[in-house]
Coordinates of C-alpha atoms in Angstrom, one line a residue:
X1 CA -22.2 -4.8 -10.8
X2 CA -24.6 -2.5 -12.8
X3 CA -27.6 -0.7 -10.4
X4 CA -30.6 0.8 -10.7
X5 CA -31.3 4.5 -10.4
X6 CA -32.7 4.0 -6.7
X7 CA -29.9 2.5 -5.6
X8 CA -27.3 4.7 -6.9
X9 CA -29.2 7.9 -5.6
X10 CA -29.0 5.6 -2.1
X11 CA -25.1 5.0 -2.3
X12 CA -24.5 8.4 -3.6
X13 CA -26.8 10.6 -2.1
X14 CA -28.2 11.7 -5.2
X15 CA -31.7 12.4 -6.5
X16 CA -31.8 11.8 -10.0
X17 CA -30.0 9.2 -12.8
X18 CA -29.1 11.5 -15.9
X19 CA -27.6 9.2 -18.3
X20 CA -24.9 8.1 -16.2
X21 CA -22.4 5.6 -18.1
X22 CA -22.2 3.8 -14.8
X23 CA -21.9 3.5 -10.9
X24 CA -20.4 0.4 -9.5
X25 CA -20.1 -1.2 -5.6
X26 CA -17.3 -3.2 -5.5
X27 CA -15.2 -4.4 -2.4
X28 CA -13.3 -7.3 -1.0
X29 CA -14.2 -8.9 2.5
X30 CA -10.7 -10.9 3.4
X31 CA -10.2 -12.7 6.6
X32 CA -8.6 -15.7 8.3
X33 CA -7.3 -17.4 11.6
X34 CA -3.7 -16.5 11.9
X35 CA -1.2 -18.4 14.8
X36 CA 2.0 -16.5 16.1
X37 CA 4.5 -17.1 17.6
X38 CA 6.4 -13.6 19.0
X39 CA 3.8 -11.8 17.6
X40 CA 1.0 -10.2 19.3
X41 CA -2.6 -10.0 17.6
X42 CA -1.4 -6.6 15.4
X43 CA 1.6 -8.3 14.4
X44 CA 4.2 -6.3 16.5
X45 CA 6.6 -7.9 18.6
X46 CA 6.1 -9.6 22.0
X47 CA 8.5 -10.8 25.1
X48 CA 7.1 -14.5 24.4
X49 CA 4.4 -16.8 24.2
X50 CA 1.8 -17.5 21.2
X51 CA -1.4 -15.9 20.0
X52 CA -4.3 -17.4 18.2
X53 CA -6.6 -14.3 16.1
X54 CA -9.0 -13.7 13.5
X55 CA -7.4 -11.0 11.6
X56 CA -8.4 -8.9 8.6
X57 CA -7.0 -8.4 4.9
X58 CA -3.8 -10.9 5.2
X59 CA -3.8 -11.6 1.8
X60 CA -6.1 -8.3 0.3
X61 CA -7.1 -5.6 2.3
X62 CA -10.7 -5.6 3.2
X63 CA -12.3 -3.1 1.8
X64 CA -15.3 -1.4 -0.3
X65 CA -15.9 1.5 -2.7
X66 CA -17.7 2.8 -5.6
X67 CA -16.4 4.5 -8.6
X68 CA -18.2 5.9 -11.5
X69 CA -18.3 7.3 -15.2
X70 CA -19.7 9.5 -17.7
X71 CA -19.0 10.0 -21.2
X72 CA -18.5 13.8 -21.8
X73 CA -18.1 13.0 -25.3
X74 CA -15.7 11.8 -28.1
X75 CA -13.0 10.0 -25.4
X76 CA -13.2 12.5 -23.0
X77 CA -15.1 11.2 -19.4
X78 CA -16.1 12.5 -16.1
X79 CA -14.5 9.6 -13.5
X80 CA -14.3 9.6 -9.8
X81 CA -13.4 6.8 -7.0
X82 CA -14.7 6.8 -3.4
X83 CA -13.1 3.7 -1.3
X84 CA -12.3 3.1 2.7
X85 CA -11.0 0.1 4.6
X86 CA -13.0 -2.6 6.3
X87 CA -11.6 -4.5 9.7
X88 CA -14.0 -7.5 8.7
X89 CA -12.4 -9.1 11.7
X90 CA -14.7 -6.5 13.9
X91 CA -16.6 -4.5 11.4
X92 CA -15.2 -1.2 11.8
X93 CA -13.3 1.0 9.6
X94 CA -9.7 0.9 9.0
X95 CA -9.9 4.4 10.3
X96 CA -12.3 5.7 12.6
X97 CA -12.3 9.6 11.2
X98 CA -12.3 9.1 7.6
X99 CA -14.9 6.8 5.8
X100 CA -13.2 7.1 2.4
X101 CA -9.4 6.6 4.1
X102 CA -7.9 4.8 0.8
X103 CA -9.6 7.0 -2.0
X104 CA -11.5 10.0 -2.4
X105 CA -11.3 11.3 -5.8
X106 CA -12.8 13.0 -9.1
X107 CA -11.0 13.7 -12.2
X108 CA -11.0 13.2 -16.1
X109 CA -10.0 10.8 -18.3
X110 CA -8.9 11.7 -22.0
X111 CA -7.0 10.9 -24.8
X112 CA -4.0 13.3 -23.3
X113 CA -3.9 11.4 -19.8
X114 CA -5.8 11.2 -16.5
X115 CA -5.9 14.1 -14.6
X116 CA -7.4 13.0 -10.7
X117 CA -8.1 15.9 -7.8
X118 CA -8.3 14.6 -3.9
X119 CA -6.9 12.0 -1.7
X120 CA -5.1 9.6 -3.0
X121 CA -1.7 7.0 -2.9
X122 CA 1.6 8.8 -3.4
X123 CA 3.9 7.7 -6.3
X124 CA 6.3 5.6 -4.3
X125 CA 2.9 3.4 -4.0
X126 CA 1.7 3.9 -7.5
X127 CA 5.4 2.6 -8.2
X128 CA 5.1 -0.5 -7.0
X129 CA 1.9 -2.0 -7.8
X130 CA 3.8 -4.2 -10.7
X131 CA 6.9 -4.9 -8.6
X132 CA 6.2 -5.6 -5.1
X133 CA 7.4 -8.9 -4.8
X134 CA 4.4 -10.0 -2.7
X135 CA 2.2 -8.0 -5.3
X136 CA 0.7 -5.8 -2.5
X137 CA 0.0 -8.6 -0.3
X138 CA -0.8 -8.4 3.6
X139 CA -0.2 -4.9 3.5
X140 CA -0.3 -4.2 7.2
X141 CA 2.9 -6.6 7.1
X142 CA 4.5 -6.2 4.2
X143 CA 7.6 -3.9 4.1
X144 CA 7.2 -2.5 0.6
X145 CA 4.0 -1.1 1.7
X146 CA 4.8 0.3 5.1
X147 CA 8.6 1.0 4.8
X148 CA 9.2 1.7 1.1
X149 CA 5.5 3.2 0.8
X150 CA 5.8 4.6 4.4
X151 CA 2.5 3.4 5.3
X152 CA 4.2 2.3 8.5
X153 CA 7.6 4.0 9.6
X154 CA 7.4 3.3 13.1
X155 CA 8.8 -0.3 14.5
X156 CA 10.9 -0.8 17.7
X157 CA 12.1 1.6 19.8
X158 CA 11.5 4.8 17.8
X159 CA 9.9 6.4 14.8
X160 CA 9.3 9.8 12.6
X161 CA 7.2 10.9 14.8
X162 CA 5.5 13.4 12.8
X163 CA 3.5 14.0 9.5
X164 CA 5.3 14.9 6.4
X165 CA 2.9 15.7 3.6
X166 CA -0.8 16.2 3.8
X167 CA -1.7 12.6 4.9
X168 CA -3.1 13.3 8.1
X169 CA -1.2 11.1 10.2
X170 CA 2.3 10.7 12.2
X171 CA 4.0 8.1 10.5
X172 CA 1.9 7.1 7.8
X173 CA 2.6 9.3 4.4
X174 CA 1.1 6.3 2.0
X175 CA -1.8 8.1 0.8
X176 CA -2.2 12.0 0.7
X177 CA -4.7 14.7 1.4
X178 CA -5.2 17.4 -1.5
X179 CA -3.6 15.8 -4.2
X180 CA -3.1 16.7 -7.8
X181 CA -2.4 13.5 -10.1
X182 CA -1.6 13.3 -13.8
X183 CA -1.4 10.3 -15.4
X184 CA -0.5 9.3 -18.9
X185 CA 0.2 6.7 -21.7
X186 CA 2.6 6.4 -24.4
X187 CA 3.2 3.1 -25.9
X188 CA 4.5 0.7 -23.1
X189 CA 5.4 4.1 -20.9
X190 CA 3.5 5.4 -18.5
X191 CA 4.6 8.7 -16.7
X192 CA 2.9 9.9 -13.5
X193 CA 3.6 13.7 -11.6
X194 CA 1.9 14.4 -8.4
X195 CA 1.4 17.6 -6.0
X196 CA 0.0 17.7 -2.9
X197 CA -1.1 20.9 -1.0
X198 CA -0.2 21.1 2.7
X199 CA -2.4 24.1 2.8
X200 CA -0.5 25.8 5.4
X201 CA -1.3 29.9 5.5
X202 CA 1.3 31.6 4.5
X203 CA 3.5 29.1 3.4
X204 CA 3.0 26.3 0.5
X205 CA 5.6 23.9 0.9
X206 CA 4.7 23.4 5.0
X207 CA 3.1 20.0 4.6
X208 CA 3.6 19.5 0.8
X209 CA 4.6 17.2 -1.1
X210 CA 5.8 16.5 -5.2
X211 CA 7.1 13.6 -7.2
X212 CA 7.4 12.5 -10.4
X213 CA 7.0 7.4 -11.5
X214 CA 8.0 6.2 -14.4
X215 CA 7.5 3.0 -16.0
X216 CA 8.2 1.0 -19.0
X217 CA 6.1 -2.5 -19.9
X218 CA 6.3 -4.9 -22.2
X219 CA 4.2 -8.1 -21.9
X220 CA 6.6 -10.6 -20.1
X221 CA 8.4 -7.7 -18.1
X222 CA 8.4 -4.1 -16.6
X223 CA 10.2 -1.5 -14.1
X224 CA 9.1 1.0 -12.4
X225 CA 10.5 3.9 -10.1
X226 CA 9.6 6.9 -8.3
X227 CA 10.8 9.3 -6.6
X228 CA 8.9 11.5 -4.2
X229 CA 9.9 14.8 -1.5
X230 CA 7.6 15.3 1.3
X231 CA 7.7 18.1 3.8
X232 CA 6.5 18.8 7.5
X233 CA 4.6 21.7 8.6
X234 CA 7.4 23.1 10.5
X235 CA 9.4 22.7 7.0
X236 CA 11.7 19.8 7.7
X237 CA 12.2 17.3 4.5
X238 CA 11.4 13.8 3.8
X239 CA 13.3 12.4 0.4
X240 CA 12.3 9.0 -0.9
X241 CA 12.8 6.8 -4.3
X242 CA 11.6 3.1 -5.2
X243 CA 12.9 1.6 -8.5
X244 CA 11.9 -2.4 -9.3
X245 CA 11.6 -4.9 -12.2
X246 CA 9.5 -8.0 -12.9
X247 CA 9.8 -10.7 -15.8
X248 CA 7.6 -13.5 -16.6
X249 CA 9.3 -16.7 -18.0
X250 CA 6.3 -19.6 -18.6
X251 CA 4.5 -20.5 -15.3
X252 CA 7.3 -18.4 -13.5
X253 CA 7.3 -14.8 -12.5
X254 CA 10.2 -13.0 -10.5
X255 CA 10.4 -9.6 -9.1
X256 CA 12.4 -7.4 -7.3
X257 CA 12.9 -4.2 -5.6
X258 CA 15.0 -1.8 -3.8
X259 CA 13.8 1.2 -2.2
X260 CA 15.3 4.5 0.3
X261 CA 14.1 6.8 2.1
X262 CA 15.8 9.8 4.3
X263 CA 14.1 12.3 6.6
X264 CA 15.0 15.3 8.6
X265 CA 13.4 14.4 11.8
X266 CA 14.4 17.4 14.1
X267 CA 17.8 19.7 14.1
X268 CA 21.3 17.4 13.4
X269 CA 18.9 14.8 13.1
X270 CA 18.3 12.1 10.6
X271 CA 16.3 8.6 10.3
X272 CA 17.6 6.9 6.8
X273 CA 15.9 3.6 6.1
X274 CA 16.5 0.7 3.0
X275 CA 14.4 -2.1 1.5
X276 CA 15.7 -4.5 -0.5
X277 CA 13.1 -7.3 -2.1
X278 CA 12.8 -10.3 -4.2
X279 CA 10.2 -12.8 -4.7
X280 CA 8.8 -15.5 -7.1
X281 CA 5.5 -16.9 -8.0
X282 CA 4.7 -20.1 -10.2
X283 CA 1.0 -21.2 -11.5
X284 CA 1.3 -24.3 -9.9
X285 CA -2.0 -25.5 -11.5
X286 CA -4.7 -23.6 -13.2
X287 CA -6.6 -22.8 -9.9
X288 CA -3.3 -22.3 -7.6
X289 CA -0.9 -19.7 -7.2
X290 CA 3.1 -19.8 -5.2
X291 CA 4.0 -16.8 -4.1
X292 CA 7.4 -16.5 -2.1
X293 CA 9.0 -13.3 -1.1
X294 CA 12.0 -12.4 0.6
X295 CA 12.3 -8.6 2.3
X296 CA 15.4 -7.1 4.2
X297 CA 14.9 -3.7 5.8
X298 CA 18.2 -1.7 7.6
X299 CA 17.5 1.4 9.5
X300 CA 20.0 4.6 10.5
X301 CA 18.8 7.0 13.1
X302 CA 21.2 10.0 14.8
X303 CA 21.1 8.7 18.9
X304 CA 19.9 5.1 18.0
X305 CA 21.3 1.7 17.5
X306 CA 21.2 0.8 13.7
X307 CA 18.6 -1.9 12.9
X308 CA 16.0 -3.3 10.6
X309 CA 14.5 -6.8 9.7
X310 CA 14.0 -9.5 7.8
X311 CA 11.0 -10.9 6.7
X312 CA 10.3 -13.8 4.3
X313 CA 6.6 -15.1 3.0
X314 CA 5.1 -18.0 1.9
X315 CA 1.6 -17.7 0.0
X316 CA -0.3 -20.4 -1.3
X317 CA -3.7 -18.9 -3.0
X318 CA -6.4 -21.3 -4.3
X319 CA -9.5 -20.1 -6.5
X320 CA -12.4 -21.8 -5.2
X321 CA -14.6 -19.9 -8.4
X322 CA -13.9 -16.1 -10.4
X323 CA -14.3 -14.0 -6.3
X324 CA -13.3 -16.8 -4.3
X325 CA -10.4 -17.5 -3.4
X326 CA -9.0 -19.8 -0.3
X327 CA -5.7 -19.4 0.9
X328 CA -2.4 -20.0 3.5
X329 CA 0.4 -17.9 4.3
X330 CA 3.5 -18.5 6.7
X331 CA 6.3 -15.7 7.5
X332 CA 9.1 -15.4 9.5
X333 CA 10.6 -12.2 10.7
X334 CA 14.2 -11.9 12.5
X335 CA 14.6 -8.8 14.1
X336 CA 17.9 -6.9 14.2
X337 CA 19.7 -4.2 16.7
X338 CA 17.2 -3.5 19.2
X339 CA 14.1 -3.0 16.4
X340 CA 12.4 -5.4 18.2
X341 CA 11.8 -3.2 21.1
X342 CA 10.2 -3.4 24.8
X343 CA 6.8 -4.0 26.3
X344 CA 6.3 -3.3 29.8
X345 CA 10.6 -3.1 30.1
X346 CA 10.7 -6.8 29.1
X347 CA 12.5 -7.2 25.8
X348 CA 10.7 -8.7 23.4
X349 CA 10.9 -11.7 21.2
X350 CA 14.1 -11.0 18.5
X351 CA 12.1 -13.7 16.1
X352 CA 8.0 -14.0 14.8
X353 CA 6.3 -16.4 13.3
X354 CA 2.9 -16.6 11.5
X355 CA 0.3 -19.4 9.7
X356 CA -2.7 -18.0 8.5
X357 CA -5.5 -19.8 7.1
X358 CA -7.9 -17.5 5.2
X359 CA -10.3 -16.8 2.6
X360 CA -11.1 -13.7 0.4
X361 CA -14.4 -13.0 -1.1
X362 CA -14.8 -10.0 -4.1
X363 CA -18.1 -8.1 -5.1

């Protein structure tokens, strides 16, 4: 949505309106009433019993931003993002020391590429926005995201337990600090190379991280890879790829994924972990979308059981008008070794279950 002056110097803290090309507020408020069973209220494993919660972002994560414009001239434009996540379930922010946790960018766009300085996804993310099988859906759930995207590589009875790259966070590398991003487009390819700066004194790779996504897309089908290497402060690595495909055939769409990663987590020792992914959607009418994805997640550590998960989805979207959408989603997860871990010295539940009935609003 287009705004006046006053209220972009209010979003923006800024006292004038020079000619801007444009400001926008945009966001998406996403919450429902999700059932479990083996499954406490954050969706981690319990000993037994059921829970009833309103829970945020199942199908999109809730969240708001504003990005902006300005032409410099010829094709050449000033551009810069600003977005954080929304618990609508509560009101609060995704995360309580960063109001801007997803985004927090400036950069240019031009007819060589886009060139974007600050905090933003890594490329193992970038990658796969086309081939997620769930097509980035319930993201606090969803392996692709917190496995293969290490938003999330702690589950069961241990974890990384420390930050690799500049993301500012144990065991969450998904978006980064101090980033560096070129992007750029050549027929159906699109190449992206990233750096981030740990901005360790006296030594640049402490905390770093590089990688390189590649993608080629044609209109009924696409794949797309990346590989990224993080490092810790203390200079131990973290080595990780993703590489997926998706086709279109009428009302049909199938994709699929498979994705590694392998990190040094202290001396002789090593957590490995693998994601492999397939899903299909069908328009089922004009107004509803099927969405069915399967996940399978294996796990190596030195001085642990090997384990992992599976977890299959079931999404059934229906648009109530253009930013409305209702919605139900059902998953299943089956734990394996002992990934499904302890609480209180009780073992919990080796299966979860989940209905959600929600709806999504955008602006």
């Amino acid at each position: 949505m287009r705004h006046s002056c006053a209220l972009t110097a209010l979003l923006v803290a800024s006292g004038t309106c020079p000619a801007q090309t444009g400001i926008d507020l945009y966001g998406i408020v996403d919450v429902g009433l999700r059932a479990a069973g083996g499954l406490n209220a954050n969706n981690a494993p319990t000993p037994s019993g059921h829970t009833i919660a309103v829970n945020s972002g199942i199908d999109q994560t809730s969240r708001w931003g504003i990005k902006g414009q300005e032409s410099l001239g010829g094709a050449w434009r000033a551009v810069f993002r600003l977005e954080g996540g929304i618990n609508a379930d509560t009101g609060a922010q995704a995360k309580s020391d960063r109001l801007f946790d997803r985004l927090a960018w400036a950069g240019l766009d031009s007819p060589y590429g886009q060139l974007a300085l600050g905090r933003q996804p890594n490329l193992l993310s970038d990658a796969l926005i086309t081939v997620d099988p769930l097509g980035k859906r319930f993201a606090s759930f969803n392996p692709n995201i917190n496995v293969a995207g290490l938003s999330n590589t702690a589950f069961g009875t241990h974890a990384f337990g420390r930050q690799y790259g500049p993301s500012g966070y144990a065991d969450n590398f998904y978006r980064l600090d101090n980033t560096v991003k070129y992007t750029a487009n050549a027929g159906p390819w699109q190449a992206r190379a990233a750096y981030s700066a740990g901005e360790v004194a006296g030594d640049s790779s402490a905390s770093s991280s590089h990688g390189v996504a590649l993608a080629y897309q044609q209109p009924d089908w696409v794949v797309s890879g990346a590989t990224s290497q993080f490092r810790s402060r203390d200079g131990l690595p973290l080595d990780a790829w993703t590489l997926g495909a998706a086709a279109k055939a009428g009302a049909w769409q199938f994709k699929a994924n498979a994705a590694r990663n392998k990190a040094d987590t202290g001396p002789g020792k090593t957590v490995t972990q693998r994601v492999l992914s397939a899903g299909v959607s069908r328009q089922a009418a004009r107004d509803v979308l099927v969405t069915t994805a399967l996940y399978s997640v294996r796990r190596e550590a030195t001085g642990f059981v090997d384990d992992g998960f599976d977890r299959a989805f079931l999404f059934v979207e229906k648009m109530l008008a253009p930013r409305t959408t209702a919605y139900a989603e059902a998953d299943v997860t089956a734990w394996r070794g002992d990934a499904a871990g302890k609480t209180a010295s009780r073992a919990n539940d080796r299966h979860g279950t989940g209905l959600t009935l929600g709806l999504m609003q955008k602006f």
